[in-house]
Amino acid sequence: MLQALIVGAGPVGLTLAAELARYGIGLRLIDKSPRPTQTSKALVVWPRTLELMDRMGCRQAFLDAGLRAHGATLRSAGSILGHIRFDAIDGAYNFALMIPQRETERLLIEHLATFGVAVEREVELVSFRQADNHVEATLRHADGAEETVSASWLIGCDGAHSTVRHGLDLAFEGTAQGDDWLLADIRVEGDGAPPGDEIATYLHRDGPLVVFPIPGGRARLIAQVGKTDPAHPRPDPTLDAVQALADRRAGGFRVVDPVWLTHFRINERKVSQYSRGRAVLAGDAAHIHSPAGGQGMNTGMQDAINLAWKMAMVERGQAAPTLLDSYSPERNAVGEMVLRNAARLTDMATLSNPVAQGLRNLALRFMLGFHAVQDRMAATMSEVEIAYAESPLSHGPGAGMRWAPLPDDGKPPGSGSVPLFVLYAADTVRAAAFAAEFPALVEPTPRRPPDGDGLILVRPDGYVGYAGACGTWDEAERYLARLSPDRP
C-alpha cells in the first residue's frame, strides 16, 4: 500500500515529497494544474528555511539562483524612518534570499527528481474516506478516468481552497482585509530607485507601497489602492497606473517592462487543528495571511519539514505513532504567531488617520534608532526565533529552541537517508553506550556540546528535544522510551 498521497505540488507539497522520498517513504504527488507556477508569487526564502535546506540537500541550488537582500528600509515623505539590517542574524545566512516562486518550484522539482519522483500533473483529488489504518482516495485524470488509491496518509498541500480541508470539514476561520492591493512585476529605473539589495517600504498617507528586488534586475511592487467593492471589481492595473502610484508615494524612479500586473485581496484565515485521523494539512491549506513579512511560503515549507521526519520515523517503524501527535500543536502555534505578526504589520502600514500615521512614523523613527530593535525585527523576519517550547516533544530548560548550526564534525541533524536525533554530551563514552540503546532513534556517534557541558538531544529538524544537565541519563532515557515503538 502507498505510504503517502500528497495533494498539491506547490513549494509545500514539493518540499514534503522531497523530504519523504529522502527518507525512503513511498509516495505519490499529484496536482490538478497542467504546469508549475509561471509567475513570481512568493518571493523570499528566509534564513531558517535555508538552514533546513542544508538538511534537505538543495541549499546550494537556491543560493546560486537567488538574490541576496541585506536589509529593509522604511521611508516616508522623502525621508528614511529607519533600516532593518540582516547582518546580525544568528546563523550562516544573514540575508533574505529573493527568488520568484516559479524558480523555487523549478528547483524543488529538480531536487525531487534526484529521488526518482515526479509530479503527476492534471490529476485531481475528487473525494476520500478514512479507514482504521489508511485513507481511500478517488483521483480523476485529465481524460476523465478515475482511480481509487489506498494510502497510509493523505496530506493536503492544496492551497487556500483545499479539497482535503473541505473533506475534513475543518473550519477555515478568519476574515478578509477590506482593501484591494496592486501587484506589479516590473523593472525600476532612475537615480531615485531603491537599492537592488534591500526591501523598500514607503509609508504614505494614501497607503503603503513596497518594492522587493528580484533576480535579473526585476522588482515586485505592491501597494494598497483602496477599499474593495465586490459589486465593482477593479480591472487589472496598467503600467501608467503603477507609475502614477510610484510617483505619488515614492517618487524618483520609473517603472518599465511589466510582465505581471494584477490586483489581489488579503485574507487571514487558519484552521484550529492540522490533522484529523490519517489526513493532514500543511501550508496554505491550513493557514493564509497577509504577505507582510513574506513568511507564508516559508511557514508552509517548514510545516512540511516538521511533518516529514515524524511521518518517516513512524512509517519506518523507528518511532511510535504518537510522535505524529506533536505536529498539529507545534505548527498550529507557529501558524498563529505568523498570522498575528503579519496582521499587525498590515494594520500598522495601512493606518488611515493622519494623526495615527504621524505618531506611527515618530515611533518607528525612534525605535529603529536602536540596534537591539533592528536585530529583534530581523530575527523575527528570518524565522530563526521560531521555537516549540510548549511542544509535547520538548523537555528541559531550553528545549524546543532552534539548535544553531555548529562548526562540529557532523552534518546538520536530520541529514542523510535516515531521520535520527543527534546526541550532544561531554561524556562521549557514556553517550555512545546510551545511543546504542536506541539505535532506531539516535545517531550512533555522539557529539560534544559547544559549552562542554550538558546533555542534549537535537531533533532531525534542528530543534532541541531534550535538554538536561550532565548525568541526567535516566531522564533522557525516559524521554526516548516514550518515542520508541517497542518500549512501554
Coordinates of N, CA, C and O in Angstrom, one line a residue, residues 114-231:
T114 N 15.8 13.8 -8.2 CA 17.0 13.1 -7.8 C 16.7 11.8 -7.0 O 17.5 10.9 -6.8
F115 N 15.4 11.8 -6.4 CA 15.0 10.6 -5.7 C 14.1 9.7 -6.6 O 13.4 8.8 -6.1
G116 N 14.0 10.1 -7.9 CA 13.2 9.3 -8.8 C 11.7 9.5 -8.7 O 10.9 8.7 -9.1
V117 N 11.3 10.7 -8.2 CA 9.9 11.1 -8.0 C 9.5 12.2 -8.9 O 10.3 13.2 -9.0
A118 N 8.4 12.2 -9.6 CA 7.9 13.3 -10.5 C 6.5 13.6 -10.1 O 5.8 12.8 -9.5
V119 N 6.1 14.9 -10.3 CA 4.8 15.3 -10.1 C 3.8 14.7 -11.1 O 4.1 14.7 -12.3
E120 N 2.7 14.2 -10.7 CA 1.7 13.7 -11.6 C 0.7 14.9 -11.9 O -0.1 15.2 -11.0
R121 N 0.8 15.4 -13.1 CA 0.0 16.6 -13.4 C -1.4 16.2 -13.9 O -1.6 15.1 -14.5
E122 N -2.3 17.2 -13.8 CA -3.7 17.0 -14.2 C -4.3 15.8 -13.6 O -5.1 15.1 -14.2
V123 N -4.0 15.6 -12.4 CA -4.6 14.6 -11.5 C -5.2 15.2 -10.3 O -4.6 15.9 -9.6
E124 N -6.5 15.0 -10.2 CA -7.3 15.8 -9.2 C -7.9 14.9 -8.1 O -8.4 13.8 -8.4
L125 N -7.8 15.3 -6.8 CA -8.4 14.5 -5.8 C -9.9 14.9 -5.8 O -10.3 16.0 -5.7
V126 N -10.8 13.8 -6.0 CA -12.2 14.1 -6.1 C -12.8 13.9 -4.7 O -13.7 14.7 -4.3
S127 N -12.5 12.8 -4.0 CA -13.0 12.6 -2.7 C -12.1 11.6 -2.0 O -11.2 11.0 -2.5
F128 N -12.4 11.4 -0.7 CA -11.6 10.4 0.1 C -12.5 10.0 1.3 O -13.4 10.7 1.7
R129 N -12.1 8.8 1.8 CA -12.7 8.4 3.1 C -11.6 7.7 3.9 O -10.7 7.1 3.4
Q130 N -11.8 7.8 5.2 CA -10.8 7.3 6.1 C -11.2 5.9 6.7 O -12.4 5.7 7.0
A131 N -10.3 5.0 6.8 CA -10.5 3.7 7.4 C -9.6 3.7 8.7 O -8.9 4.7 9.0
D132 N -9.5 2.6 9.3 CA -8.8 2.5 10.6 C -7.3 2.8 10.4 O -6.6 3.5 11.2
N133 N -6.7 2.2 9.3 CA -5.2 2.4 9.2 C -4.8 2.9 7.8 O -3.7 2.7 7.4
H134 N -5.8 3.5 7.1 CA -5.4 4.0 5.7 C -6.5 5.0 5.3 O -7.6 5.1 5.9
V135 N -6.2 5.6 4.2 CA -7.2 6.5 3.5 C -7.4 6.0 2.1 O -6.5 5.6 1.4
E136 N -8.7 6.0 1.7 CA -9.0 5.6 0.3 C -9.4 6.9 -0.4 O -10.3 7.6 0.0
A137 N -8.7 7.2 -1.5 CA -8.9 8.4 -2.2 C -9.3 8.1 -3.7 O -8.7 7.2 -4.3
T138 N -10.2 8.9 -4.2 CA -10.6 8.8 -5.6 C -10.0 9.9 -6.4 O -10.1 11.1 -6.0
L139 N -9.2 9.6 -7.4 CA -8.5 10.5 -8.2 C -9.1 10.6 -9.6 O -9.5 9.5 -10.1
R140 N -9.1 11.8 -10.2 CA -9.6 11.9 -11.6 C -8.4 12.4 -12.5 O -7.8 13.4 -12.1
H141 N -8.2 11.8 -13.6 CA -7.2 12.1 -14.5 C -7.7 13.1 -15.6 O -8.9 13.3 -15.7
A142 N -6.8 13.6 -16.4 CA -7.1 14.6 -17.4 C -8.1 14.0 -18.4 O -9.0 14.8 -18.9
D143 N -8.1 12.7 -18.7 CA -9.0 12.1 -19.7 C -10.4 11.7 -19.1 O -11.2 11.1 -19.7
G144 N -10.5 12.1 -17.8 CA -11.8 11.8 -17.1 C -11.8 10.4 -16.4 O -12.7 10.2 -15.6
A145 N -10.8 9.6 -16.6 CA -10.7 8.3 -15.9 C -10.5 8.5 -14.4 O -9.7 9.4 -14.0
E146 N -11.1 7.7 -13.6 CA -10.9 7.7 -12.2 C -10.2 6.5 -11.7 O -10.4 5.4 -12.2
E147 N -9.5 6.7 -10.6 CA -8.9 5.5 -9.9 C -9.0 5.7 -8.4 O -9.2 6.8 -7.9
T148 N -9.0 4.6 -7.7 CA -9.0 4.6 -6.3 C -7.7 4.2 -5.7 O -7.1 3.2 -6.2
V149 N -7.2 5.0 -4.8 CA -5.8 4.8 -4.3 C -6.0 4.6 -2.7 O -6.7 5.4 -2.1
S150 N -5.3 3.6 -2.2 CA -5.2 3.5 -0.8 C -3.8 3.9 -0.3 O -2.8 3.6 -0.9
A151 N -3.8 4.7 0.7 CA -2.5 5.3 1.2 C -2.6 5.3 2.8 O -3.7 5.5 3.3
S152 N -1.4 5.1 3.4 CA -1.4 5.3 4.8 C -1.7 6.7 5.3 O -2.4 6.8 6.3
W153 N -1.3 7.7 4.5 CA -1.6 9.1 4.9 C -2.0 9.9 3.7 O -1.4 9.6 2.6
L154 N -2.9 10.8 3.9 CA -3.3 11.8 2.8 C -2.9 13.1 3.4 O -3.3 13.5 4.5
I155 N -2.1 13.9 2.6 CA -1.6 15.2 3.1 C -2.1 16.2 2.1 O -1.8 16.2 0.9
G156 N -2.8 17.2 2.6 CA -3.4 18.3 1.8 C -2.4 19.5 1.8 O -2.3 20.2 2.8
C157 N -1.7 19.6 0.7 CA -0.9 20.8 0.5 C -1.5 21.6 -0.7 O -0.8 22.2 -1.5
D158 N -2.8 21.6 -0.8 CA -3.5 22.0 -1.9 C -4.1 23.4 -1.8 O -5.1 23.8 -2.4
G159 N -3.5 24.3 -1.0 CA -3.8 25.7 -1.0 C -5.0 26.1 -0.3 O -5.7 25.3 0.4
A160 N -5.4 27.4 -0.5 CA -6.4 28.0 0.3 C -7.8 27.4 0.1 O -8.7 27.5 0.9
H161 N -8.0 26.8 -1.1 CA -9.3 26.2 -1.4 C -9.2 24.7 -1.3 O -9.8 23.9 -2.0
S162 N -8.4 24.2 -0.3 CA -8.0 22.8 -0.2 C -9.2 21.8 -0.2 O -10.2 21.9 0.6
T163 N -9.1 20.9 -1.1 CA -10.1 19.8 -1.2 C -10.0 18.9 0.1 O -11.0 18.4 0.6
V164 N -8.8 18.7 0.5 CA -8.6 17.9 1.7 C -9.2 18.5 3.0 O -9.9 17.9 3.7
R165 N -9.0 19.8 3.1 CA -9.6 20.5 4.2 C -11.1 20.5 4.2 O -11.8 20.3 5.2
H166 N -11.7 20.7 3.0 CA -13.1 20.7 2.9 C -13.6 19.2 3.2 O -14.7 19.1 3.8
G167 N -12.9 18.2 2.7 CA -13.3 16.9 3.0 C -13.3 16.5 4.5 O -14.0 15.7 5.0
L168 N -12.4 17.2 5.2 CA -12.3 17.0 6.7 C -13.3 17.9 7.4 O -13.5 17.7 8.7
D169 N -14.0 18.8 6.7 CA -15.0 19.7 7.3 C -14.4 20.5 8.4 O -15.0 20.7 9.5
L170 N -13.1 21.0 8.2 CA -12.5 21.9 9.2 C -12.7 23.3 8.9 O -12.6 23.8 7.7
A171 N -13.2 24.1 9.8 CA -13.5 25.5 9.6 C -12.2 26.3 9.3 O -11.2 26.1 10.0
F172 N -12.2 27.1 8.3 CA -11.1 28.0 8.0 C -11.4 29.4 8.5 O -11.9 30.3 7.7
E173 N -11.2 29.6 9.7 CA -11.7 30.8 10.4 C -10.8 32.0 10.2 O -9.6 31.9 10.2
G174 N -11.5 33.2 10.0 CA -10.7 34.4 9.9 C -11.5 35.4 9.1 O -12.7 35.2 8.9
T175 N -10.8 36.4 8.5 CA -11.5 37.5 7.8 C -10.7 37.9 6.6 O -9.5 37.5 6.4
A176 N -11.4 38.6 5.7 CA -10.7 39.2 4.5 C -10.5 40.7 4.9 O -11.4 41.4 5.4
Q177 N -9.2 41.1 4.7 CA -8.9 42.6 4.9 C -9.7 43.4 3.8 O -9.9 42.9 2.7
G178 N -10.1 44.5 4.2 CA -11.1 45.2 3.3 C -10.6 46.0 2.2 O -11.4 46.8 1.6
D179 N -9.3 45.9 1.8 CA -8.8 46.7 0.7 C -8.4 45.9 -0.5 O -8.1 44.7 -0.4
D180 N -8.3 46.5 -1.6 CA -7.7 46.0 -2.8 C -6.2 46.4 -2.8 O -5.8 47.5 -2.4
W181 N -5.4 45.5 -3.3 CA -3.9 45.7 -3.4 C -3.5 45.5 -4.8 O -4.0 44.7 -5.6
L182 N -2.5 46.3 -5.3 CA -1.9 46.2 -6.6 C -0.6 45.4 -6.5 O 0.1 45.6 -5.6
L183 N -0.4 44.6 -7.5 CA 0.9 43.9 -7.6 C 1.4 44.1 -9.0 O 0.7 43.9 -10.0
A184 N 2.7 44.4 -9.1 CA 3.3 44.7 -10.4 C 4.7 44.0 -10.4 O 5.5 44.3 -9.5
D185 N 4.9 43.1 -11.4 CA 6.3 42.6 -11.6 C 6.9 43.4 -12.7 O 6.5 43.3 -13.9
I186 N 7.8 44.3 -12.4 CA 8.3 45.3 -13.3 C 9.9 45.4 -13.1 O 10.5 44.7 -12.4
R187 N 10.4 46.4 -13.8 CA 11.7 46.9 -13.5 C 11.6 48.4 -13.0 O 10.7 49.1 -13.4
V188 N 12.5 48.7 -12.1 CA 12.6 50.1 -11.7 C 13.9 50.8 -12.1 O 14.9 50.1 -12.1
E189 N 13.8 52.0 -12.6 CA 14.9 52.7 -13.1 C 15.0 54.1 -12.6 O 13.9 54.6 -12.1
G190 N 16.1 54.7 -12.7 CA 16.3 56.1 -12.2 C 17.1 56.2 -11.0 O 17.3 55.3 -10.2
D191 N 17.6 57.4 -10.8 CA 18.5 57.7 -9.6 C 17.8 57.5 -8.3 O 18.4 57.2 -7.3
G192 N 16.5 57.7 -8.3 CA 15.7 57.5 -7.0 C 15.3 56.1 -6.8 O 14.6 55.9 -5.8
A193 N 15.6 55.1 -7.6 CA 15.2 53.8 -7.4 C 15.9 53.2 -6.1 O 17.0 53.6 -5.8
P194 N 15.2 52.4 -5.3 CA 15.8 51.9 -4.1 C 16.9 50.9 -4.5 O 17.0 50.4 -5.6
P195 N 17.9 50.8 -3.5 CA 19.0 49.8 -3.8 C 18.5 48.4 -4.2 O 17.5 48.0 -3.7
G196 N 19.3 47.8 -5.0 CA 18.9 46.5 -5.5 C 19.1 45.3 -4.5 O 18.8 44.2 -4.9
D197 N 19.6 45.6 -3.3 CA 19.8 44.6 -2.4 C 19.0 44.8 -1.1 O 19.4 44.4 0.0
E198 N 17.9 45.6 -1.2 CA 17.1 45.8 0.0 C 15.6 45.8 -0.3 O 15.2 46.1 -1.5
I199 N 14.8 45.6 0.7 CA 13.3 45.7 0.6 C 13.0 47.1 1.0 O 13.3 47.5 2.1
A200 N 12.3 47.8 0.1 CA 12.0 49.2 0.4 C 10.5 49.4 0.6 O 9.7 49.1 -0.2
T201 N 10.2 50.0 1.8 CA 8.8 50.2 2.1 C 8.6 51.8 2.2 O 9.3 52.4 2.9
Y202 N 7.6 52.3 1.5 CA 7.2 53.7 1.5 C 5.9 53.8 2.2 O 4.8 53.3 1.7
L203 N 5.9 54.5 3.4 CA 4.6 54.7 4.1 C 4.1 56.1 3.7 O 4.7 57.1 3.8
H204 N 2.8 56.1 3.1 CA 2.2 57.3 2.6 C 0.8 57.4 3.2 O 0.2 56.5 3.6
R205 N 0.3 58.6 3.2 CA -1.0 58.9 3.7 C -2.1 58.1 3.0 O -3.1 57.8 3.5
D206 N -1.9 57.8 1.7 CA -2.9 57.1 0.9 C -2.7 55.6 1.1 O -3.6 54.8 0.6
G207 N -1.6 55.1 1.7 CA -1.4 53.7 1.8 C 0.0 53.3 1.5 O 0.8 54.1 0.9
P208 N 0.5 52.2 1.9 CA 1.9 51.8 1.7 C 2.2 51.3 0.3 O 1.3 50.9 -0.4
L209 N 3.4 51.5 -0.1 CA 4.0 50.9 -1.3 C 5.3 50.2 -1.0 O 6.1 50.8 -0.3
V210 N 5.5 49.0 -1.5 CA 6.7 48.2 -1.1 C 7.3 47.7 -2.4 O 6.6 47.3 -3.3
V211 N 8.6 47.8 -2.5 CA 9.4 47.3 -3.6 C 10.3 46.2 -3.1 O 11.1 46.4 -2.2
F212 N 10.2 45.0 -3.7 CA 11.0 43.9 -3.4 C 11.9 43.6 -4.6 O 11.5 43.5 -5.7
P213 N 13.2 43.5 -4.4 CA 14.1 43.1 -5.5 C 13.9 41.7 -5.9 O 13.6 40.8 -5.1
I214 N 14.1 41.4 -7.2 CA 14.0 40.1 -7.8 C 15.3 39.8 -8.6 O 15.8 40.8 -9.2
P215 N 15.8 38.6 -8.7 CA 16.9 38.4 -9.6 C 16.7 38.8 -11.0 O 15.5 38.9 -11.5
G216 N 17.8 39.2 -11.7 CA 17.6 39.6 -13.1 C 17.3 41.0 -13.3 O 16.9 41.5 -14.3
G217 N 17.5 41.8 -12.2 CA 17.2 43.3 -12.3 C 15.8 43.6 -12.3 O 15.4 44.8 -12.5
R218 N 14.9 42.7 -11.9 CA 13.5 43.0 -11.8 C 13.1 43.3 -10.4 O 13.9 43.3 -9.4
A219 N 11.8 43.7 -10.2 CA 11.3 44.1 -8.9 C 9.8 43.7 -8.8 O 9.1 43.7 -9.8
R220 N 9.4 43.5 -7.6 CA 7.9 43.3 -7.3 C 7.5 44.6 -6.5 O 8.1 45.0 -5.6
L221 N 6.4 45.2 -7.0 CA 5.9 46.4 -6.4 C 4.5 46.0 -5.9 O 3.7 45.5 -6.7
I222 N 4.1 46.2 -4.6 CA 2.8 46.1 -4.2 C 2.4 47.3 -3.5 O 3.2 48.0 -2.9
A223 N 1.1 47.7 -3.6 CA 0.6 48.9 -2.9 C -0.9 48.7 -2.6 O -1.7 48.1 -3.4
Q224 N -1.3 49.3 -1.5 CA -2.7 49.4 -1.2 C -3.4 50.4 -2.1 O -2.8 51.5 -2.2
V225 N -4.5 50.1 -2.7 CA -5.1 51.0 -3.6 C -6.5 51.4 -3.3 O -7.1 52.2 -4.1
G226 N -7.1 51.0 -2.2 CA -8.5 51.4 -1.9 C -9.4 50.3 -1.4 O -9.0 49.1 -1.5
K227 N -10.5 50.7 -0.9 CA -11.5 49.8 -0.4 C -12.0 48.8 -1.5 O -12.2 49.3 -2.6
T228 N -12.3 47.6 -1.1 CA -12.8 46.7 -2.0 C -14.3 46.9 -2.2 O -15.1 47.2 -1.2
D229 N -14.8 46.9 -3.4 CA -16.2 47.0 -3.8 C -16.6 45.7 -4.5 O -16.3 45.6 -5.8
P230 N -17.1 44.7 -3.9 CA -17.4 43.4 -4.6 C -18.3 43.6 -5.8 O -18.2 42.8 -6.7
A231 N -19.2 44.7 -5.8 CA -20.1 44.9 -6.9 C -19.3 45.5 -8.1 O -19.8 45.4 -9.2

